[in-house]
PDB file of C-alpha atoms in Angstrom:
ATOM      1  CA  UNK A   1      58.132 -69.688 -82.823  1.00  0.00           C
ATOM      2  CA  UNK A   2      59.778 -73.201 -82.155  1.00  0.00           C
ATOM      3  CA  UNK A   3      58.227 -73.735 -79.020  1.00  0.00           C
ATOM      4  CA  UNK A   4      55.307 -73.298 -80.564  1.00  0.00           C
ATOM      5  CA  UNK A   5      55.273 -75.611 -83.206  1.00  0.00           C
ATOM      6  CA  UNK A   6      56.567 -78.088 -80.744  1.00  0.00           C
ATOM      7  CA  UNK A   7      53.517 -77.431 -78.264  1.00  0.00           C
ATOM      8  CA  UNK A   8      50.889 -77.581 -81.860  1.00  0.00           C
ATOM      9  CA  UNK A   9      52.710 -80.987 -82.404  1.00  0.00           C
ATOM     10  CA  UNK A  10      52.573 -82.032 -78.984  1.00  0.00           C
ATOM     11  CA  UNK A  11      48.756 -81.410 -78.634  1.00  0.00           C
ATOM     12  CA  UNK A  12      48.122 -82.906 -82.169  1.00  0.00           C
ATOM     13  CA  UNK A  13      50.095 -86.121 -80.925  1.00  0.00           C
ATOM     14  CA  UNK A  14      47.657 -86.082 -78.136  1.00  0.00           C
ATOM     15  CA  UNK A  15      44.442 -85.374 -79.093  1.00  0.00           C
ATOM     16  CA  UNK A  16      44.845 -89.137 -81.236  1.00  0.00           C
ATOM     17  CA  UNK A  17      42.373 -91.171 -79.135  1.00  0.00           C
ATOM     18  CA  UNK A  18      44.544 -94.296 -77.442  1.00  0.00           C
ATOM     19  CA  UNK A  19      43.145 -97.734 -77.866  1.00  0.00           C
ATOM     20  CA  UNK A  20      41.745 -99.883 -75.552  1.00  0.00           C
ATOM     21  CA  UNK A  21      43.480-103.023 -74.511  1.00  0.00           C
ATOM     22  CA  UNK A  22      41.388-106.000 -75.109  1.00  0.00           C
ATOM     23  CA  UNK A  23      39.747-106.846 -72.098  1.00  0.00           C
ATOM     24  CA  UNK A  24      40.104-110.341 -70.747  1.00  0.00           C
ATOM     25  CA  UNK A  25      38.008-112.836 -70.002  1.00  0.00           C
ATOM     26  CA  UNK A  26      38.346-117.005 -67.948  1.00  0.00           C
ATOM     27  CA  UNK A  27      36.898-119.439 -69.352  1.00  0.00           C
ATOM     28  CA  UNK A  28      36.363-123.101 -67.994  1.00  0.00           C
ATOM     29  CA  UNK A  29      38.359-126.159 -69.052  1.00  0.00           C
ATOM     30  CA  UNK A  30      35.784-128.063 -70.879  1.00  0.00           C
ATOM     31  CA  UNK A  31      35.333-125.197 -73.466  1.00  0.00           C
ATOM     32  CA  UNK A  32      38.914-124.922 -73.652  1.00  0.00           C
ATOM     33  CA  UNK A  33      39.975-128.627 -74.446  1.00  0.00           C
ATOM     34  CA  UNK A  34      37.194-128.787 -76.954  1.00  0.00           C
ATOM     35  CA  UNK A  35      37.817-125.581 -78.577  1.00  0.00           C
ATOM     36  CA  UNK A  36      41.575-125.657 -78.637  1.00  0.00           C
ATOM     37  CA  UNK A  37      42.000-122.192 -76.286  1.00  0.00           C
ATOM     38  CA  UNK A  38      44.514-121.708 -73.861  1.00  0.00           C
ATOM     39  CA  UNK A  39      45.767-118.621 -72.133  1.00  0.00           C
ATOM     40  CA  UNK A  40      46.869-115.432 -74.072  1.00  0.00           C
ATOM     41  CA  UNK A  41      44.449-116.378 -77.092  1.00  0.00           C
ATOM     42  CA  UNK A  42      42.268-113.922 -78.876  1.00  0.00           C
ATOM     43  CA  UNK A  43      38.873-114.450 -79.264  1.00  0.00           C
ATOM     44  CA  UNK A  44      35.541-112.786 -80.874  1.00  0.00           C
ATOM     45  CA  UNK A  45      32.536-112.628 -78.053  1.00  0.00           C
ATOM     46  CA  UNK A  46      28.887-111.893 -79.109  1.00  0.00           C
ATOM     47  CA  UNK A  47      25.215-112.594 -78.162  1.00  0.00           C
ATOM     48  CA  UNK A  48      24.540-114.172 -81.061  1.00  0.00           C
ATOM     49  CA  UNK A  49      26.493-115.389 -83.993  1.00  0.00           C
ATOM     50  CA  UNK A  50      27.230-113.144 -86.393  1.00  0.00           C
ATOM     51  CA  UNK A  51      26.187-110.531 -84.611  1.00  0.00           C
ATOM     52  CA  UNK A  52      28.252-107.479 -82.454  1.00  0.00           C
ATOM     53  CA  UNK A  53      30.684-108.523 -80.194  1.00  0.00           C
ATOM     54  CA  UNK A  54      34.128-107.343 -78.533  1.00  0.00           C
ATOM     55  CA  UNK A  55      37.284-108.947 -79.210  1.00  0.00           C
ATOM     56  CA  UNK A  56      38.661-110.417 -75.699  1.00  0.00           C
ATOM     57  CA  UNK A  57      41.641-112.110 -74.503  1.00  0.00           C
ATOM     58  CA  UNK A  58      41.447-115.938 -72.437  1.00  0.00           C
ATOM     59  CA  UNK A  59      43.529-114.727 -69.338  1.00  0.00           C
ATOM     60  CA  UNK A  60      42.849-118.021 -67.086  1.00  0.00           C
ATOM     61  CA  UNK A  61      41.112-121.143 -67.412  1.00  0.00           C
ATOM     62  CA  UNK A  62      38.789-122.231 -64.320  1.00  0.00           C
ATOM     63  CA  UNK A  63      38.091-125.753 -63.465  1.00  0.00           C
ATOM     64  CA  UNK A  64      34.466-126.643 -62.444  1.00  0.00           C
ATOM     65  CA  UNK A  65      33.044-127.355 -59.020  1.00  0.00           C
ATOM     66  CA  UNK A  66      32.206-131.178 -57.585  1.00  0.00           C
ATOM     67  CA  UNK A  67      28.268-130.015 -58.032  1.00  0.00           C
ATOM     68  CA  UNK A  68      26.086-132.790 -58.564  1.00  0.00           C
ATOM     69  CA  UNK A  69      22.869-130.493 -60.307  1.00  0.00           C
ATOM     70  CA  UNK A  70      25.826-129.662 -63.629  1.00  0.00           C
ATOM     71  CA  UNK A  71      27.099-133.154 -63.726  1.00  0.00           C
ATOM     72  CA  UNK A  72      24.707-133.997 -66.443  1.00  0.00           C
ATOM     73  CA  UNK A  73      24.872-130.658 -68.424  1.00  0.00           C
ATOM     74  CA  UNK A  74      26.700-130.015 -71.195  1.00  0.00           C
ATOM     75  CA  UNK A  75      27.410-126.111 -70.957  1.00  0.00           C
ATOM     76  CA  UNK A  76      30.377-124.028 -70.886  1.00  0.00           C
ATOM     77  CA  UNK A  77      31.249-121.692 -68.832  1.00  0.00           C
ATOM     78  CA  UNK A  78      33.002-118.249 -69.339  1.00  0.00           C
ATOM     79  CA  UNK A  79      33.573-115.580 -66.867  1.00  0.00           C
ATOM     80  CA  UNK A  80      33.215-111.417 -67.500  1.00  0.00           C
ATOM     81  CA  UNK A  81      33.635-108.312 -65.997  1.00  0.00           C
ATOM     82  CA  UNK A  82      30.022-107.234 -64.946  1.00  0.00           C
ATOM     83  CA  UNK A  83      30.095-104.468 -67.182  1.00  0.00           C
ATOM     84  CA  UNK A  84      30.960-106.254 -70.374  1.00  0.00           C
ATOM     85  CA  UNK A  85      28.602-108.585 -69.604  1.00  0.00           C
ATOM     86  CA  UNK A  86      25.820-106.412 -69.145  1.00  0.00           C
ATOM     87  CA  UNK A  87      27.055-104.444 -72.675  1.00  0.00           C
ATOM     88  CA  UNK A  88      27.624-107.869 -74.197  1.00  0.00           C
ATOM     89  CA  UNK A  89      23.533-109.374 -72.860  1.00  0.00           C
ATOM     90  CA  UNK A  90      21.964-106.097 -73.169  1.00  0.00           C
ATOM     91  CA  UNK A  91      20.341-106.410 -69.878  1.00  0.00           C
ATOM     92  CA  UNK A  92      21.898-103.215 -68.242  1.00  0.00           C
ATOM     93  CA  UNK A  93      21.014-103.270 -65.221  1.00  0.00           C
ATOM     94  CA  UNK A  94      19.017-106.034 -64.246  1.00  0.00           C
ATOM     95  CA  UNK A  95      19.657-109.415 -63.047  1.00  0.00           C
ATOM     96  CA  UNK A  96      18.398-113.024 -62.762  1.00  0.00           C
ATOM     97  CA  UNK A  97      20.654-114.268 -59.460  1.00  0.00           C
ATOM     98  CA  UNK A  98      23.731-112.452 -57.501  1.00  0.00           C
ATOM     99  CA  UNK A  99      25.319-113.723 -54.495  1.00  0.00           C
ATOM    100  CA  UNK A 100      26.323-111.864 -51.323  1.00  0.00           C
ATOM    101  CA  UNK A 101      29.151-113.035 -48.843  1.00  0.00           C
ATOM    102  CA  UNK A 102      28.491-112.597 -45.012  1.00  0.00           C
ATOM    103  CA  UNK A 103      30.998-113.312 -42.833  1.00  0.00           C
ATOM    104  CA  UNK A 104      28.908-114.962 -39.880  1.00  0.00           C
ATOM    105  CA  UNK A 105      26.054-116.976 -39.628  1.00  0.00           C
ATOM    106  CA  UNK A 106      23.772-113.944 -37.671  1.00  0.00           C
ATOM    107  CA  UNK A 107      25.239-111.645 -40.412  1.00  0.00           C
ATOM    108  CA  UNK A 108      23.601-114.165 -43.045  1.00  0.00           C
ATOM    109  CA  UNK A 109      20.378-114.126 -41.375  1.00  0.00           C
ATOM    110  CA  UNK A 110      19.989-110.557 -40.503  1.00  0.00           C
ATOM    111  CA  UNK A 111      20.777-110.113 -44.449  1.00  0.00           C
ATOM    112  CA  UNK A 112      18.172-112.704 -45.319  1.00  0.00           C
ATOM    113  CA  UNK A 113      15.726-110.821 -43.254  1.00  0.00           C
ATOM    114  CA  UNK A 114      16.827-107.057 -44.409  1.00  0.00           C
ATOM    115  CA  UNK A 115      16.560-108.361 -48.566  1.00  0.00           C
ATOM    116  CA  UNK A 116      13.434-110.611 -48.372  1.00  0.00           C
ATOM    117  CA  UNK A 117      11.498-107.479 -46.131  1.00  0.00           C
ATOM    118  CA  UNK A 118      12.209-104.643 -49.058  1.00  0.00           C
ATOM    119  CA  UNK A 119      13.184-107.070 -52.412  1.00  0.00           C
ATOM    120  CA  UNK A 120      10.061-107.269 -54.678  1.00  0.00           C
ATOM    121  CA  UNK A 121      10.128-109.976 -57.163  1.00  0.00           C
ATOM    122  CA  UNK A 122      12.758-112.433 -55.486  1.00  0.00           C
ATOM    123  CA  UNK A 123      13.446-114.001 -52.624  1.00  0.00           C
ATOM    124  CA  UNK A 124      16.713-114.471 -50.516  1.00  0.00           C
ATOM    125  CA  UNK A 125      18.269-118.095 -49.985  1.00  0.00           C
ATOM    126  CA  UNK A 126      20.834-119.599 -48.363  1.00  0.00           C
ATOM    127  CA  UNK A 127      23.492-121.353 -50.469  1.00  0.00           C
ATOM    128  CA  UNK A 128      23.263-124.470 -48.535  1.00  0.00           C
ATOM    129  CA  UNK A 129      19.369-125.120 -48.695  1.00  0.00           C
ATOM    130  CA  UNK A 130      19.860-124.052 -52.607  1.00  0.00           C
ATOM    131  CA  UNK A 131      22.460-127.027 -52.287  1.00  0.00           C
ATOM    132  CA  UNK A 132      20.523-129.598 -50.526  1.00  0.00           C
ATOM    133  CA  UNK A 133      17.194-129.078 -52.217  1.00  0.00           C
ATOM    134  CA  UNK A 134      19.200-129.589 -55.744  1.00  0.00           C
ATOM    135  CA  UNK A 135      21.068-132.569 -54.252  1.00  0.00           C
ATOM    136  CA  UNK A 136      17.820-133.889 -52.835  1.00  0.00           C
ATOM    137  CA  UNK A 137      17.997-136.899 -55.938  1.00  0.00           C
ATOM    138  CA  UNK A 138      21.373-137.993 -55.685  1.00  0.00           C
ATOM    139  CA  UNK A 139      20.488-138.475 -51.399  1.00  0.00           C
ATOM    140  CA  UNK A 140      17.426-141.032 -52.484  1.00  0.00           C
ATOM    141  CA  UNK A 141      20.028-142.591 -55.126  1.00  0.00           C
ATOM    142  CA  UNK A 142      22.691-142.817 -51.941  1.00  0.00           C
ATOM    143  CA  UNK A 143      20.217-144.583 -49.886  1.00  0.00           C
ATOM    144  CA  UNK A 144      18.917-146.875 -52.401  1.00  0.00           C
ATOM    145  CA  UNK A 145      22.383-147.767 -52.860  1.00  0.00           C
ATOM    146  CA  UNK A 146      23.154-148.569 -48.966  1.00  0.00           C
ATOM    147  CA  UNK A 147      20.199-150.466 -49.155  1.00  0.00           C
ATOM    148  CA  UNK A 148      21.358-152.555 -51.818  1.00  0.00           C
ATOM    149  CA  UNK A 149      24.606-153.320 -50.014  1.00  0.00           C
ATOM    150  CA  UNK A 150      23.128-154.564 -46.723  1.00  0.00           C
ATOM    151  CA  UNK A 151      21.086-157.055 -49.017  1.00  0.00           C
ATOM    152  CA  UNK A 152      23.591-158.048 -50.285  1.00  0.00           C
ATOM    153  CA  UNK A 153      26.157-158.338 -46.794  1.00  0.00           C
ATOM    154  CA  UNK A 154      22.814-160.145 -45.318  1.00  0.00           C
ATOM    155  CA  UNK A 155      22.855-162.697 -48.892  1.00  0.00           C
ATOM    156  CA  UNK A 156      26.831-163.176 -48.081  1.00  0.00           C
ATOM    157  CA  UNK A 157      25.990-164.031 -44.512  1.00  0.00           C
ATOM    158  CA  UNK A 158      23.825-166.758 -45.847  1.00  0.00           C
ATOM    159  CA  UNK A 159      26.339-168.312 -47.780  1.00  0.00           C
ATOM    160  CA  UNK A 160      28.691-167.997 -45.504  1.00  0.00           C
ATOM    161  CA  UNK A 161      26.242-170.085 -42.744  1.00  0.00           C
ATOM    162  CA  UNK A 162      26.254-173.014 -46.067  1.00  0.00           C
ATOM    163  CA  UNK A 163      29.811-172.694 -45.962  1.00  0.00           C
ATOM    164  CA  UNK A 164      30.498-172.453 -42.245  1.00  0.00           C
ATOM    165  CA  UNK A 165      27.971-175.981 -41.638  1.00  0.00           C
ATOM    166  CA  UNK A 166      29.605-178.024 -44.931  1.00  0.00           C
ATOM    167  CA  UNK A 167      33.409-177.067 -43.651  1.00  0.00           C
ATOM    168  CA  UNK A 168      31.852-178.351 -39.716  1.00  0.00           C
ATOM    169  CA  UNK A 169      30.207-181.234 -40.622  1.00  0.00           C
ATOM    170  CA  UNK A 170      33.562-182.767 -42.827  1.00  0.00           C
ATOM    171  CA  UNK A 171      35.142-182.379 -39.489  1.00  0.00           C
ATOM    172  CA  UNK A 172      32.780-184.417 -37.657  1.00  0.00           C
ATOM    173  CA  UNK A 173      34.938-186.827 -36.867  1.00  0.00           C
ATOM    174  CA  UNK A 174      37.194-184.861 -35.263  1.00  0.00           C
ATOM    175  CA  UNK A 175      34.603-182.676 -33.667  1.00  0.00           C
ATOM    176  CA  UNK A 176      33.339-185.876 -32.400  1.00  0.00           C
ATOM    177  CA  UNK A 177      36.574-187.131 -30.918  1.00  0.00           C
ATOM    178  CA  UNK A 178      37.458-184.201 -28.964  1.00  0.00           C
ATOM    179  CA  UNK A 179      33.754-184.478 -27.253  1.00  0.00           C
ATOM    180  CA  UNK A 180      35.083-188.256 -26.321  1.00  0.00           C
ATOM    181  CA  UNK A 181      38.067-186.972 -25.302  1.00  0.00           C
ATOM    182  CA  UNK A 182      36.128-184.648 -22.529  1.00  0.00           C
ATOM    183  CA  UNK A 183      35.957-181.342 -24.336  1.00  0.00           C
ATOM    184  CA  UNK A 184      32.885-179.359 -23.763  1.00  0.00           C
ATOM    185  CA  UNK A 185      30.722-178.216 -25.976  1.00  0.00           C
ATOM    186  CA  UNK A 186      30.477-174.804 -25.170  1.00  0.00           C
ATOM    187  CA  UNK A 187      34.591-174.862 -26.202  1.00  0.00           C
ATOM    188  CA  UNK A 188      33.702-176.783 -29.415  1.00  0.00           C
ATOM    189  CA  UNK A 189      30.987-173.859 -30.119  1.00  0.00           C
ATOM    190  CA  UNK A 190      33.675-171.318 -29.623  1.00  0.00           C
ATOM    191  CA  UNK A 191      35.960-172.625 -31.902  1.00  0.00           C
ATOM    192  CA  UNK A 192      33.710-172.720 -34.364  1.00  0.00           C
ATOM    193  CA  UNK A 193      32.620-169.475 -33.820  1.00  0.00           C
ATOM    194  CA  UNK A 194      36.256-167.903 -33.826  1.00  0.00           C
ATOM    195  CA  UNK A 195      36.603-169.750 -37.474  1.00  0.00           C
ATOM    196  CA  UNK A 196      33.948-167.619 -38.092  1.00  0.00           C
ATOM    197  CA  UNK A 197      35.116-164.510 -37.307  1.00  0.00           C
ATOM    198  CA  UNK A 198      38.041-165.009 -39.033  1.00  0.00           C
ATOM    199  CA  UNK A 199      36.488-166.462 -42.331  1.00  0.00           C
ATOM    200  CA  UNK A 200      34.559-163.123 -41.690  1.00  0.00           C
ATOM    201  CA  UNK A 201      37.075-160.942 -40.819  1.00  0.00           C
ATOM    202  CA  UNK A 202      39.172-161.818 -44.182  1.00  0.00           C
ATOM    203  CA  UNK A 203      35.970-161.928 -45.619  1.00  0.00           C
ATOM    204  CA  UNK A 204      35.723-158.084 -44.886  1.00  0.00           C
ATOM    205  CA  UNK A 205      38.892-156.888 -45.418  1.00  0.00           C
ATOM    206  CA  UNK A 206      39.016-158.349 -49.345  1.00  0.00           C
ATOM    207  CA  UNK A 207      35.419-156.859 -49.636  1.00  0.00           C
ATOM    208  CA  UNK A 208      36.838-153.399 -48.434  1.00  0.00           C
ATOM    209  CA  UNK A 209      40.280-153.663 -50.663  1.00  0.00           C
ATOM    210  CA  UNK A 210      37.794-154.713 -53.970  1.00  0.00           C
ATOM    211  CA  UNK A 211      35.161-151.613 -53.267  1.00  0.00           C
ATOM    212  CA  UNK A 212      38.337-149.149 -52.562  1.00  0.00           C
ATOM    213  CA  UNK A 213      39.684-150.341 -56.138  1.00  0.00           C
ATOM    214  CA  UNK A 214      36.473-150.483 -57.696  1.00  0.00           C
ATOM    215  CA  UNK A 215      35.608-146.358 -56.735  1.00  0.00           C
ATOM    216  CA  UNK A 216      38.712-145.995 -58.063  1.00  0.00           C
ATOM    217  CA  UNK A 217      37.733-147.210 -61.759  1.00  0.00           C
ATOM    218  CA  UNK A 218      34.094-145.789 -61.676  1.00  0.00           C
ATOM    219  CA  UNK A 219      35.386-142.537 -60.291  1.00  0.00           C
ATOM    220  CA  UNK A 220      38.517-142.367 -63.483  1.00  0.00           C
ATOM    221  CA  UNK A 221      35.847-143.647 -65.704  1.00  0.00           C
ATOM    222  CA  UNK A 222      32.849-140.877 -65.204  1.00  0.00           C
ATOM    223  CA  UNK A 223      35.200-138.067 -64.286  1.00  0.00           C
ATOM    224  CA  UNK A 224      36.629-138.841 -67.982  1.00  0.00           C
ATOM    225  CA  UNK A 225      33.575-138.998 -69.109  1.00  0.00           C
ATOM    226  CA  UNK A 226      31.505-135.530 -67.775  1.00  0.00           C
ATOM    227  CA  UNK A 227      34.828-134.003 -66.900  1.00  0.00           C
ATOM    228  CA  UNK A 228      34.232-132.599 -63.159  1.00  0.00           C
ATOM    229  CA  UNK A 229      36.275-133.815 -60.215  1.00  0.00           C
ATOM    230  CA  UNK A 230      33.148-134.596 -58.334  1.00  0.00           C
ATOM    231  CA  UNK A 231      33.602-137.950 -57.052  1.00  0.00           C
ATOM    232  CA  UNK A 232      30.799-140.563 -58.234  1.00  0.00           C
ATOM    233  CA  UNK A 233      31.777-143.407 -55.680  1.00  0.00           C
ATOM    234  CA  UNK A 234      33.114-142.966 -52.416  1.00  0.00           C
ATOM    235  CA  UNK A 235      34.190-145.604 -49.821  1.00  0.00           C
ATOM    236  CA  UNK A 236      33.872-143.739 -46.505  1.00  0.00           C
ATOM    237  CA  UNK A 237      34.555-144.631 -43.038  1.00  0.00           C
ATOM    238  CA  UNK A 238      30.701-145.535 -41.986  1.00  0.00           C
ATOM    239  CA  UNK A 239      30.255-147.271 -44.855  1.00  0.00           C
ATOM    240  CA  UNK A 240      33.268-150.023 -43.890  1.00  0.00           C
ATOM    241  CA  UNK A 241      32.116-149.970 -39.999  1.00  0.00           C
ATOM    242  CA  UNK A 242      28.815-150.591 -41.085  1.00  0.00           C
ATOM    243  CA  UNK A 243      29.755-153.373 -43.673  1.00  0.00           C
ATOM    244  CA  UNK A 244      32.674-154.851 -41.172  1.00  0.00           C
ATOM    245  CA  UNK A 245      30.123-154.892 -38.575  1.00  0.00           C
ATOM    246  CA  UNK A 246      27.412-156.719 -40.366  1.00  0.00           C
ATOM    247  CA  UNK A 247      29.656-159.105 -41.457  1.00  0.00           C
ATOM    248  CA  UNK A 248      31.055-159.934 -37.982  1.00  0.00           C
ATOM    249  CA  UNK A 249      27.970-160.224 -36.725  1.00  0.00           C
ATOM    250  CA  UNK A 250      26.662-162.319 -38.961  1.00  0.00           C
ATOM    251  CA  UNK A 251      29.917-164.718 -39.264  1.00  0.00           C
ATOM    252  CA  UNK A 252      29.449-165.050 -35.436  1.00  0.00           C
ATOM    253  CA  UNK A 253      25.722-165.779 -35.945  1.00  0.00           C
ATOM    254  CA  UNK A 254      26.208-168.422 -38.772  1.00  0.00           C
ATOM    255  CA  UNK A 255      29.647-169.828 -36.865  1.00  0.00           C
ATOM    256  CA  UNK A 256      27.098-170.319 -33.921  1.00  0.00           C
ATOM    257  CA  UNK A 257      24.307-171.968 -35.185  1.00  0.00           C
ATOM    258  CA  UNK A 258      26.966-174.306 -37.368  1.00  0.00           C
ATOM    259  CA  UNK A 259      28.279-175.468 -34.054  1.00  0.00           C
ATOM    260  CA  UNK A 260      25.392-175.341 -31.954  1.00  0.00           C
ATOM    261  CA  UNK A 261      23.433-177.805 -35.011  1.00  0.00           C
ATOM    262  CA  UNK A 262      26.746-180.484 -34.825  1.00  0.00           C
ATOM    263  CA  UNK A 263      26.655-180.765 -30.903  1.00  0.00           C
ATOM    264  CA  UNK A 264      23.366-181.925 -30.968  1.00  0.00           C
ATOM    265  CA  UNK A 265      25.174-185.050 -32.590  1.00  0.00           C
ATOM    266  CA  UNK A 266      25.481-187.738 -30.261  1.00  0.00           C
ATOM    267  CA  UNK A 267      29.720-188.485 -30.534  1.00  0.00           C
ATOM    268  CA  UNK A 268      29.161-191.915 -31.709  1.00  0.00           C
ATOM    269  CA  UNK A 269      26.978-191.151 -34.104  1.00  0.00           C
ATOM    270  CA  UNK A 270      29.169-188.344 -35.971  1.00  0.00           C
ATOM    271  CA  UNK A 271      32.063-190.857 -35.225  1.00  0.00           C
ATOM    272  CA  UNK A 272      30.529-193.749 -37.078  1.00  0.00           C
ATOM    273  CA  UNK A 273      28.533-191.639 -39.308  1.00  0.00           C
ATOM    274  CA  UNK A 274      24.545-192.979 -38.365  1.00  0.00           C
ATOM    275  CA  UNK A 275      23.722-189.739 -38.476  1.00  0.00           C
ATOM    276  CA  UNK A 276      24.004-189.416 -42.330  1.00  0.00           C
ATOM    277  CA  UNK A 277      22.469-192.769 -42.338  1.00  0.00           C
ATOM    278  CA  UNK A 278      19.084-191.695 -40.140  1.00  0.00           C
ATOM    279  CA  UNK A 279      19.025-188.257 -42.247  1.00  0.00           C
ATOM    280  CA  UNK A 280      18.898-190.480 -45.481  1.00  0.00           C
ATOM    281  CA  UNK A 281      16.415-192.573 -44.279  1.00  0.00           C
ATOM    282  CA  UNK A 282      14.267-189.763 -43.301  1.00  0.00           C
ATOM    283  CA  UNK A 283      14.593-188.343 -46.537  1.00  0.00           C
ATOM    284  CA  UNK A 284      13.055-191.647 -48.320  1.00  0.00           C
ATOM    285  CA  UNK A 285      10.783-192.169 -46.175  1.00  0.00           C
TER     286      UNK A 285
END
């Protein structure tokens, strides 16, 4: 008789339905800095407002990806378990996008070929051209910018050719004593030209240390601002070769034509300074 009230209690014990632990859910940083969330919280999911929903617990908190095509969007993201979504959108079965992982690049396209042959409705892409034909904006935006800064290296070059003939022709006299003195002017040229390269040279290397500093502010600034870690200005190793060499080349160029324009000069004349005197009568007359 004991034994069995003890097996009546035992099956009465059991036949009490257990509940369900909460099921959890990640959701992305954005959404949790502006809501307040962090891990281990509580919160009430539905379609709609109001409407019915399943309580879930925040078990991790994701960080978004450096993707150009969401850096203007202001949506949160949360992550489910396929089923709970499905129960949560009322879609059941069906789908707008899914991914598949290959592990080779023949893999991917004997997959591509097997999906878009039987799918009807959709087509099969690969991530990347998804990628590049998104990021096709921001490529015209990266050009227009390169083309920006080689007018702007080309409008330095120029005033570094004003700088390069006013800083030869105060040392005219000196330029103009060395030629006396036997120097050639093929030596004189060089000199100038090595000035050049220098001026050029330090020229470059402040330019590089103020655009490294500079995508450092922009890229604080705008990550701050549409919180993503994608990087909004990057200083990259083509971009200094091709400023560096631009510059070099066109220190050399200006450094030449500086010192090719003061040889010309008779000596005496830069020594005694007629050649300021003929330039100013030209310019009257």
């Amino acid at each position: 008789m004991t034994a069995l009230l003890a097996f009546l209690f035992i099956q009465a014990i059991d036949s009490i339905p257990p509940r369900s632990a909460p099921r959890s859910i990640a959701i992305d940083e954005r959404l949790a800095a502006d809501a307040g969330l962090k891990v281990g919280d509580r919160i009430f999911v539905s379609a709609a407002p109001g409407g019915a929903g399943d309580t879930v617990i925040i078990a991790a908190i994701t960080r978004g990806r450096a993707d150009p095509s969401e850096v203007a969007r202001s949506e949160y993201r949360v992550r489910m378990h396929l089923d709970q979504l499905q129960t949560l959108t009322g879609y059941a079965d069906r789908v707008d996008r899914f991914a598949i992982g290959t592990r080779s690049e023949p893999a991917t396209d004997s997959a591509l070929r097997a999906i878009n042959s039987v799918a009807f409705g959709f087509r099969a892409h690969r991530s990347r051209d998804i990628a590049v034909e998104t990021s096709r904006t921001f490529v015209v935006v990266s050009r227009f910018h390169r083309a920006i800064g080689v007018i702007t290296i080309v409008a330095s070059a120029i005033f570094l050719l004003c700088i390069m003939l006013l800083k030869v022709d105060e040392r005219r006299r000196d330029i103009a004593a060395l030629r006396l003195l036997g120097i050639s002017n093929r030596s004189i040229i060089r000199g100038v030209m090595i000035e050049a390269a220098l001026v050029s040279s330090l020229g470059s290397a402040m330019g590089v240390g103020l655009g490294w500093v500079a995508s450092l502010i922009i890229n604080w600034h705008y990550r701050g601002v549409y919180r993503t870690p994608l990087a909004f200005a990057v200083i990259t190793p083509s971009i200094v070769g091709l400023a560096v060499a631009l510059s070099l080349v066109l220190g050399l160029g200006a450094g030449l034509l500086a010192g090719r324009r003061l040889v010309r000069q008779p000596p005496l004349d830069l020594l005694t300074g007629r050649h300021e005197r003929r330039r100013a009568v030209t310019a009257t007359a």
